[in-house]
Amino acid sequence: MNFSKKLTDPVFKVIAEAGSDVETYLVGGFVRDLILNRPSKDIDVVCVGSGISLAKVVAGKLGNHVNVSIFKNFGTAMLKHDGVEIEFVGARKESYRRDSRKPIVEDGTLEDDQNRRDFTINALAISLNEGNYGELIDPFNGLGDLKKKLIRTPLDPAITFSDDPLRMMRAIRFATQLNFDIEADTFEAIINNKDRINIVSQERITDELNKIIMSKKPSYGFKLLYHGGLLELIFPEMVKLQGVENIDGKGHKDNFYHTLQVLDKVAEKSDDLWLRWAAILHDIAKPNTKRFDKEVGWTFHGHEDKGARMVPGIFRRMKLPLHENMKKVKNLVKLHLRPIALVNDRVTDSALRRLLFEAGDDLDDLLLLCRADITSKNMDKVKRYLGNFSKVEKKLKDVEERDKVKNFQPPISGEEIMSHFAIKPGRDVGVIKEEIKEAILEGKIRNNYQEAFDLMIEIGEKIGLGKQK
Ligand code: ATP
Ligand code: MG
């Protein structure tokens, strides 16, 4: 099969000319995505010779503005052209020792290089050589697997996964991104080699996990991780969500599958990785808070607070960033029951103001998460709940328009309080600020300077501060 017609970018001709004295091929993810008509950001080029020398010649032909980044230790080079990253590597042969992911690398042929690749669909090459330009070189029938939508290793899967256990995560990641099956022997080898994941660095595991989470239907990846036995090892808290207990004929929902449903629903509406993480973690403390009460059945009291407290530990272990995004996930987990609680007709404006204040900039994401959290087999029930939920959203919007508490800024600053009463920074300033904020949220005063100022005077008198100016 020949793909020369699909190689429309002139840069391929440039590479072909630059590599006229070495065998040069397009390879890996780029070829896979070209055949699948999937957009691909980077181009991988392999040559039987020095990838670094080839990159330099290509850069020379493209013009002075092109910079080559050289990674001498890896024998690779990269250049950017028209917003596309082109990576050059010399064909190589790899062999592994048992205790490490780092292979022993030697120069090799194209065939050696295809043998070292993780999946048949990633081992395809297209020739850039004169004579067979555009020709597909497909020793493992990767094209057939692309058609059958199958993830399969080129060589014995047990050896492939044992050599580099990250490939188990990659198998599941590609299956999820492409909506492919994992071929039976390949999947069995994941089950048998799952414990080898322990030699892989957490950063790399988390990278793959995040790619699964960012897929169109992340639940599929989590189910594969669960059935392959990897989830238990990399994310035991999530596995604990699985299962239903029955007492006196009363059961509860399976929180693993519920969580995955919520995650998929959030993924349909938002590409925000952190909102997706909030969906994954929203019920994470349910197993730890589960109780059975003879009167009311199963309860999970406080799972939102306990869950929020679990977020930093999970983020730290996963080597996820601990800054703003973590705070947002924590806040969303903590608040995830609150909007639903406001469905009640008699809900007060102050309850609405408090939620607006606590959610702040996370409000829209919180509402999206809560909508996704409404899952039930009974469609009428879901419809009714969603209808009620729209009313809550409307009330929140109205109150915010009127009272502006979402991004609450104190109408009276600490400086002003200090200068008015001629006091130094200290407890009294905090007390006054807090009382003013509470009065606004409770609706005792409106959110404006004059009413806040009057209240400040009143509080000052109450706690014995005289007017000094
Ligand atoms: P994407 O860029 O969308 O993640 P990709 O297939 O390009 O997909 P990369 O991680 O960029 O994936 O790797 C490029 C190619 O290198 C792969 O297609 C595969 O052939 C090979 N490869 C990458 N990682 C491994 C690995 N751990 N074991 C074997 N081959 C690998
Ligand atoms: Mg790539």
Short mmCIF file of C-alpha atoms in Angstrom, two decimals, residues 19-365:
data_model
loop_
_atom_site.label_atom_id
_atom_site.label_comp_id
_atom_site.label_asym_id
_atom_site.label_seq_id
_atom_site.Cartn_x
_atom_site.Cartn_y
_atom_site.Cartn_z
CA GLY A 19 18.14 11.64 3.81
CA SER A 20 18.99 10.56 0.28
CA ASP A 21 22.10 8.66 1.42
CA VAL A 22 20.50 6.91 4.43
CA GLU A 23 17.28 4.89 4.67
CA THR A 24 14.64 7.24 6.06
CA TYR A 25 11.10 6.46 7.25
CA LEU A 26 8.12 8.04 8.93
CA VAL A 27 7.16 5.91 11.88
CA GLY A 28 5.06 5.45 15.01
CA GLY A 29 2.13 7.55 16.12
CA PHE A 30 2.32 9.84 13.11
CA VAL A 31 1.77 7.01 10.63
CA ARG A 32 -1.00 5.54 12.79
CA ASP A 33 -2.81 8.86 12.97
CA LEU A 34 -2.31 9.54 9.26
CA ILE A 35 -4.09 6.31 8.41
CA LEU A 36 -6.83 6.99 10.97
CA ASN A 37 -7.23 10.57 9.69
CA ARG A 38 -6.56 11.78 13.19
CA PRO A 39 -4.81 15.10 13.74
CA SER A 40 -1.24 14.57 14.85
CA LYS A 41 0.99 17.25 16.32
CA ASP A 42 4.34 15.55 15.98
CA ILE A 43 6.14 13.69 13.25
CA ASP A 44 8.54 10.85 14.08
CA VAL A 45 11.30 10.11 11.61
CA VAL A 46 13.64 7.16 11.87
CA CYS A 47 16.73 6.63 9.75
CA VAL A 48 19.23 3.84 9.52
CA GLY A 49 22.13 6.01 10.58
CA SER A 50 22.46 9.14 12.71
CA GLY A 51 19.17 10.88 13.48
CA ILE A 52 21.10 13.90 14.74
CA SER A 53 23.02 14.37 11.47
CA LEU A 54 19.83 13.97 9.46
CA ALA A 55 18.05 16.60 11.57
CA LYS A 56 20.88 19.06 10.95
CA VAL A 57 20.71 18.59 7.18
CA VAL A 58 16.90 18.97 7.23
CA ALA A 59 17.20 22.15 9.27
CA GLY A 60 19.77 23.52 6.80
CA LYS A 61 17.40 22.94 3.92
CA LEU A 62 14.46 24.52 5.74
CA GLY A 63 16.38 27.75 6.40
CA ASN A 64 18.31 29.59 9.06
CA HIS A 65 15.37 30.22 11.35
CA VAL A 66 15.02 26.53 12.21
CA ASN A 67 16.63 25.46 15.49
CA VAL A 68 17.59 21.89 16.17
CA SER A 69 17.42 20.62 19.76
CA ILE A 70 19.83 17.78 20.25
CA PHE A 71 19.42 15.12 22.94
CA LYS A 72 22.81 13.48 22.73
CA ASN A 73 22.16 10.90 25.44
CA PHE A 74 19.17 9.55 23.58
CA GLY A 75 20.69 9.96 20.09
CA THR A 76 17.68 12.01 19.05
CA ALA A 77 17.10 15.49 17.66
CA MET A 78 14.03 17.62 17.34
CA LEU A 79 13.10 20.62 15.28
CA LYS A 80 10.01 22.75 15.02
CA HIS A 81 8.64 23.67 11.64
CA ASP A 82 5.30 25.39 11.00
CA GLY A 83 4.18 24.58 14.53
CA VAL A 84 4.90 20.87 14.05
CA GLU A 85 7.55 19.04 16.06
CA ILE A 86 9.65 16.70 13.98
CA GLU A 87 11.67 14.16 15.90
CA PHE A 88 14.62 12.31 14.35
CA VAL A 89 16.08 9.13 15.69
CA GLY A 90 18.50 6.53 14.39
CA ALA A 91 17.02 3.03 14.07
CA ARG A 92 17.90 0.99 17.12
CA LYS A 93 17.74 -2.36 18.75
CA GLU A 94 16.80 -2.63 22.40
CA SER A 95 17.22 -5.26 25.06
CA TYR A 96 16.11 -5.11 28.66
CA ARG A 97 17.26 -6.17 32.11
CA ARG A 98 14.66 -7.31 34.60
CA ASP A 99 15.06 -4.59 37.18
CA SER A 100 14.80 -1.55 34.98
CA ARG A 101 12.77 0.13 32.28
CA LYS A 102 15.97 1.47 30.76
CA PRO A 103 17.02 -0.68 27.81
CA ILE A 104 20.46 -1.45 26.50
CA VAL A 105 20.45 0.29 23.13
CA GLU A 106 22.45 -0.57 20.01
CA ASP A 107 22.27 0.69 16.43
CA GLY A 108 19.96 -1.46 14.36
CA THR A 109 17.94 -1.89 11.20
CA LEU A 110 14.44 -0.65 10.47
CA GLU A 111 13.22 -4.11 11.40
CA ASP A 112 14.98 -3.95 14.79
CA ASP A 113 13.40 -0.57 15.33
CA GLN A 114 9.91 -1.80 14.52
CA ASN A 115 10.42 -4.78 16.84
CA ARG A 116 11.08 -2.51 19.81
CA ARG A 117 7.82 -0.62 19.44
CA ASP A 118 4.94 -1.18 21.80
CA PHE A 119 1.94 -2.00 19.61
CA THR A 120 1.40 -3.18 16.05
CA ILE A 121 -0.46 0.03 15.26
CA ASN A 122 2.55 2.03 16.51
CA ALA A 123 5.09 -0.03 14.54
CA LEU A 124 4.01 1.06 11.08
CA ALA A 125 6.55 2.83 8.88
CA ILE A 126 6.25 4.76 5.61
CA SER A 127 9.28 4.93 3.36
CA LEU A 128 10.71 8.31 2.39
CA ASN A 129 13.28 6.68 0.11
CA GLU A 130 13.61 6.96 -3.61
CA GLY A 131 12.21 3.90 -5.33
CA ASN A 132 9.46 3.16 -2.80
CA TYR A 133 8.51 6.64 -1.53
CA GLY A 134 5.20 6.45 0.37
CA GLU A 135 5.24 2.66 0.69
CA LEU A 136 3.86 1.23 3.94
CA ILE A 137 6.15 -1.17 5.78
CA ASP A 138 4.01 -3.17 8.12
CA PRO A 139 5.65 -6.33 9.44
CA PHE A 140 3.02 -7.07 12.11
CA ASN A 141 -0.16 -6.30 10.18
CA GLY A 142 -0.77 -3.11 12.11
CA LEU A 143 -3.00 -1.96 9.27
CA GLY A 144 -5.24 -4.97 9.90
CA ASP A 145 -5.35 -4.11 13.60
CA LEU A 146 -6.25 -0.51 12.80
CA LYS A 147 -9.18 -1.82 10.78
CA LYS A 148 -10.17 -4.32 13.46
CA LYS A 149 -9.65 -1.65 16.13
CA LEU A 150 -7.25 -3.78 18.13
CA ILE A 151 -4.36 -3.04 20.47
CA ARG A 152 -1.85 -5.86 20.18
CA THR A 153 1.88 -6.11 20.87
CA PRO A 154 4.17 -7.00 17.95
CA LEU A 155 6.11 -9.62 19.92
CA ASP A 156 5.19 -11.81 22.92
CA PRO A 157 3.06 -9.52 25.11
CA ALA A 158 4.39 -11.00 28.36
CA ILE A 159 7.94 -10.02 27.39
CA THR A 160 6.83 -6.67 25.97
CA PHE A 161 5.09 -5.70 29.22
CA SER A 162 7.67 -7.16 31.52
CA ASP A 163 10.45 -5.28 29.66
CA ASP A 164 8.70 -1.95 30.00
CA PRO A 165 5.61 -2.09 32.22
CA LEU A 166 4.60 1.46 31.28
CA ARG A 167 3.35 -0.15 28.08
CA MET A 168 0.46 -1.66 30.08
CA MET A 169 -0.74 1.84 30.86
CA ARG A 170 -0.13 2.85 27.25
CA ALA A 171 -2.18 -0.10 25.95
CA ILE A 172 -5.14 1.03 28.01
CA ARG A 173 -4.55 4.67 27.14
CA PHE A 174 -4.54 4.00 23.38
CA ALA A 175 -7.58 1.70 23.68
CA THR A 176 -9.43 4.52 25.44
CA GLN A 177 -8.32 7.34 23.14
CA LEU A 178 -9.04 5.37 19.98
CA ASN A 179 -11.96 3.34 21.30
CA PHE A 180 -10.17 0.09 20.44
CA ASP A 181 -10.29 -3.34 22.08
CA ILE A 182 -7.23 -4.88 23.64
CA GLU A 183 -6.55 -8.23 22.01
CA ALA A 184 -7.15 -11.14 24.43
CA ASP A 185 -3.56 -12.41 24.82
CA THR A 186 -2.32 -8.85 25.20
CA PHE A 187 -4.87 -8.16 27.93
CA GLU A 188 -4.07 -11.40 29.72
CA ALA A 189 -0.42 -10.41 29.74
CA ILE A 190 -1.41 -7.17 31.46
CA ILE A 191 -3.20 -9.15 34.17
CA ASN A 192 -0.16 -11.40 34.61
CA ASN A 193 2.39 -8.58 34.67
CA LYS A 194 0.45 -5.95 36.56
CA ASP A 195 2.78 -5.96 39.58
CA ARG A 196 5.66 -4.86 37.35
CA ILE A 197 4.01 -1.42 37.25
CA ASN A 198 5.87 -0.82 40.52
CA ILE A 199 9.14 -0.18 38.66
CA VAL A 200 7.58 2.68 36.66
CA SER A 201 7.90 6.22 37.97
CA GLN A 202 4.71 7.80 39.28
CA GLU A 203 5.07 10.76 36.90
CA ARG A 204 4.85 8.50 33.88
CA ILE A 205 1.91 6.54 35.28
CA THR A 206 0.09 9.77 36.03
CA ASP A 207 0.80 11.12 32.52
CA GLU A 208 -0.92 8.13 31.02
CA LEU A 209 -3.74 8.26 33.56
CA ASN A 210 -4.37 11.91 32.70
CA LYS A 211 -4.52 11.01 29.01
CA ILE A 212 -7.13 8.38 29.83
CA ILE A 213 -9.05 10.95 31.87
CA MET A 214 -8.89 13.44 28.97
CA SER A 215 -10.33 10.93 26.48
CA LYS A 216 -13.84 11.23 25.14
CA LYS A 217 -15.12 8.36 27.28
CA PRO A 218 -12.76 7.92 30.23
CA SER A 219 -14.92 5.27 31.93
CA TYR A 220 -13.75 2.76 29.36
CA GLY A 221 -10.14 3.23 30.41
CA PHE A 222 -10.98 2.95 34.10
CA LYS A 223 -12.86 -0.30 33.48
CA LEU A 224 -9.85 -1.69 31.64
CA LEU A 225 -7.54 -0.56 34.46
CA TYR A 226 -9.89 -2.21 36.96
CA HIS A 227 -10.25 -5.52 35.14
CA GLY A 228 -6.55 -5.61 34.30
CA GLY A 229 -5.75 -5.30 38.00
CA LEU A 230 -3.75 -2.10 37.58
CA LEU A 231 -6.26 0.19 39.24
CA GLU A 232 -5.88 -1.63 42.56
CA LEU A 233 -2.16 -0.89 42.41
CA ILE A 234 -2.18 2.71 41.21
CA PHE A 235 -5.46 3.96 42.69
CA PRO A 236 -6.78 1.67 45.45
CA GLU A 237 -9.21 4.29 46.79
CA MET A 238 -11.16 4.03 43.58
CA VAL A 239 -11.38 0.26 43.70
CA LYS A 240 -12.88 0.52 47.19
CA LEU A 241 -15.83 2.35 45.64
CA GLN A 242 -16.79 -0.82 43.82
CA GLY A 243 -19.45 -3.17 45.12
CA VAL A 244 -22.91 -3.17 46.67
CA GLU A 245 -23.73 -4.31 50.18
CA ASN A 246 -27.18 -5.55 51.11
CA ILE A 247 -28.72 -5.56 54.60
CA ASP A 248 -32.40 -6.30 55.27
CA GLY A 249 -33.03 -6.24 51.54
CA LYS A 250 -31.66 -2.70 51.26
CA GLY A 251 -28.74 -2.01 48.95
CA HIS A 252 -26.92 1.17 47.86
CA LYS A 253 -25.63 2.12 44.46
CA ASP A 254 -22.28 0.83 43.25
CA ASN A 255 -20.21 3.93 43.71
CA PHE A 256 -17.50 2.87 41.27
CA TYR A 257 -19.86 2.67 38.33
CA HIS A 258 -21.74 5.74 39.54
CA THR A 259 -18.46 7.69 39.65
CA LEU A 260 -17.58 6.57 36.13
CA GLN A 261 -21.00 7.66 34.90
CA VAL A 262 -20.52 11.08 36.47
CA LEU A 263 -17.04 11.32 34.94
CA ASP A 264 -18.32 10.50 31.44
CA LYS A 265 -21.12 13.03 31.77
CA VAL A 266 -18.70 15.73 32.89
CA ALA A 267 -16.37 14.77 30.00
CA GLU A 268 -19.20 15.35 27.52
CA LYS A 269 -19.47 18.95 28.68
CA SER A 270 -15.97 20.01 29.66
CA ASP A 271 -12.32 19.50 28.72
CA ASP A 272 -11.10 20.71 32.08
CA LEU A 273 -8.81 18.04 33.51
CA TRP A 274 -9.39 19.29 37.06
CA LEU A 275 -13.14 19.21 36.83
CA ARG A 276 -12.77 15.65 35.59
CA TRP A 277 -10.58 14.88 38.60
CA ALA A 278 -13.28 16.35 40.84
CA ALA A 279 -15.78 13.98 39.25
CA ILE A 280 -13.44 11.04 39.95
CA LEU A 281 -12.99 12.08 43.57
CA HIS A 282 -16.42 13.44 44.48
CA ASP A 283 -17.54 10.28 46.32
CA ILE A 284 -14.07 8.96 47.18
CA ALA A 285 -14.80 8.91 50.95
CA LYS A 286 -18.06 6.99 50.65
CA PRO A 287 -16.49 3.66 51.64
CA ASN A 288 -14.99 5.26 54.76
CA THR A 289 -18.22 6.91 55.87
CA LYS A 290 -20.69 4.17 55.01
CA ARG A 291 -23.14 3.21 57.80
CA PHE A 292 -26.31 1.18 57.89
CA ASP A 293 -29.22 2.60 59.83
CA LYS A 294 -32.27 0.42 60.43
CA GLU A 295 -34.60 3.37 59.85
CA VAL A 296 -33.08 5.15 56.89
CA GLY A 297 -30.89 2.51 55.26
CA TRP A 298 -27.41 3.31 53.96
CA THR A 299 -25.86 6.67 54.78
CA PHE A 300 -22.56 8.29 53.87
CA HIS A 301 -22.64 11.24 56.24
CA GLY A 302 -19.76 13.65 55.87
CA HIS A 303 -18.28 11.94 52.81
CA GLU A 304 -17.97 15.33 51.11
CA ASP A 305 -15.77 16.79 53.89
CA LYS A 306 -13.75 13.66 54.40
CA GLY A 307 -13.38 13.32 50.63
CA ALA A 308 -12.11 16.91 50.34
CA ARG A 309 -9.56 16.15 53.06
CA MET A 310 -8.35 13.11 51.10
CA VAL A 311 -7.63 15.16 47.96
CA PRO A 312 -4.18 16.54 48.92
CA GLY A 313 -2.86 13.11 49.88
CA ILE A 314 -4.03 11.55 46.65
CA PHE A 315 -2.62 14.44 44.61
CA ARG A 316 0.71 14.19 46.42
CA ARG A 317 0.99 10.46 45.82
CA MET A 318 -0.03 10.83 42.17
CA LYS A 319 2.56 13.63 41.77
CA LEU A 320 -0.17 15.93 40.53
CA PRO A 321 0.45 19.66 41.00
CA LEU A 322 -0.47 20.90 44.47
CA HIS A 323 -1.34 24.51 43.62
CA GLU A 324 -4.60 26.22 42.61
CA ASN A 325 -5.97 23.26 40.67
CA MET A 326 -5.77 21.01 43.70
CA LYS A 327 -7.62 23.63 45.74
CA LYS A 328 -10.32 23.73 43.13
CA VAL A 329 -10.73 19.94 43.15
CA LYS A 330 -10.89 20.02 46.93
CA ASN A 331 -13.49 22.76 46.92
CA LEU A 332 -15.65 20.99 44.35
CA VAL A 333 -15.56 17.73 46.32
CA LYS A 334 -16.42 19.58 49.50
CA LEU A 335 -19.35 21.46 48.00
CA HIS A 336 -20.75 18.79 45.71
CA LEU A 337 -23.88 18.15 47.79
CA ARG A 338 -24.72 21.76 48.48
CA PRO A 339 -26.56 22.83 45.30
CA ILE A 340 -28.84 19.78 45.49
CA ALA A 341 -29.69 20.68 49.08
CA LEU A 342 -30.96 24.04 47.80
CA VAL A 343 -33.71 22.42 45.73
CA ASN A 344 -36.05 22.84 48.70
CA ASP A 345 -38.65 25.59 48.04
CA ARG A 346 -38.11 27.25 51.38
CA VAL A 347 -34.41 27.83 50.82
CA THR A 348 -33.31 31.23 52.09
CA ASP A 349 -31.33 33.82 50.18
CA SER A 350 -28.62 33.62 52.78
CA ALA A 351 -28.09 29.91 52.01
CA LEU A 352 -27.76 30.84 48.33
CA ARG A 353 -25.34 33.67 49.17
CA ARG A 354 -23.22 31.33 51.30
CA LEU A 355 -22.86 28.86 48.47
CA LEU A 356 -21.99 31.61 45.99
CA PHE A 357 -19.37 32.90 48.41
CA GLU A 358 -17.81 29.48 49.06
CA ALA A 359 -17.86 28.34 45.44
CA GLY A 360 -16.54 31.62 44.04
CA ASP A 361 -14.99 31.09 40.62
CA ASP A 362 -15.68 27.36 40.83
CA LEU A 363 -19.44 27.90 40.74
CA ASP A 364 -20.04 26.98 37.08
CA ASP A 365 -17.94 23.86 37.40
#
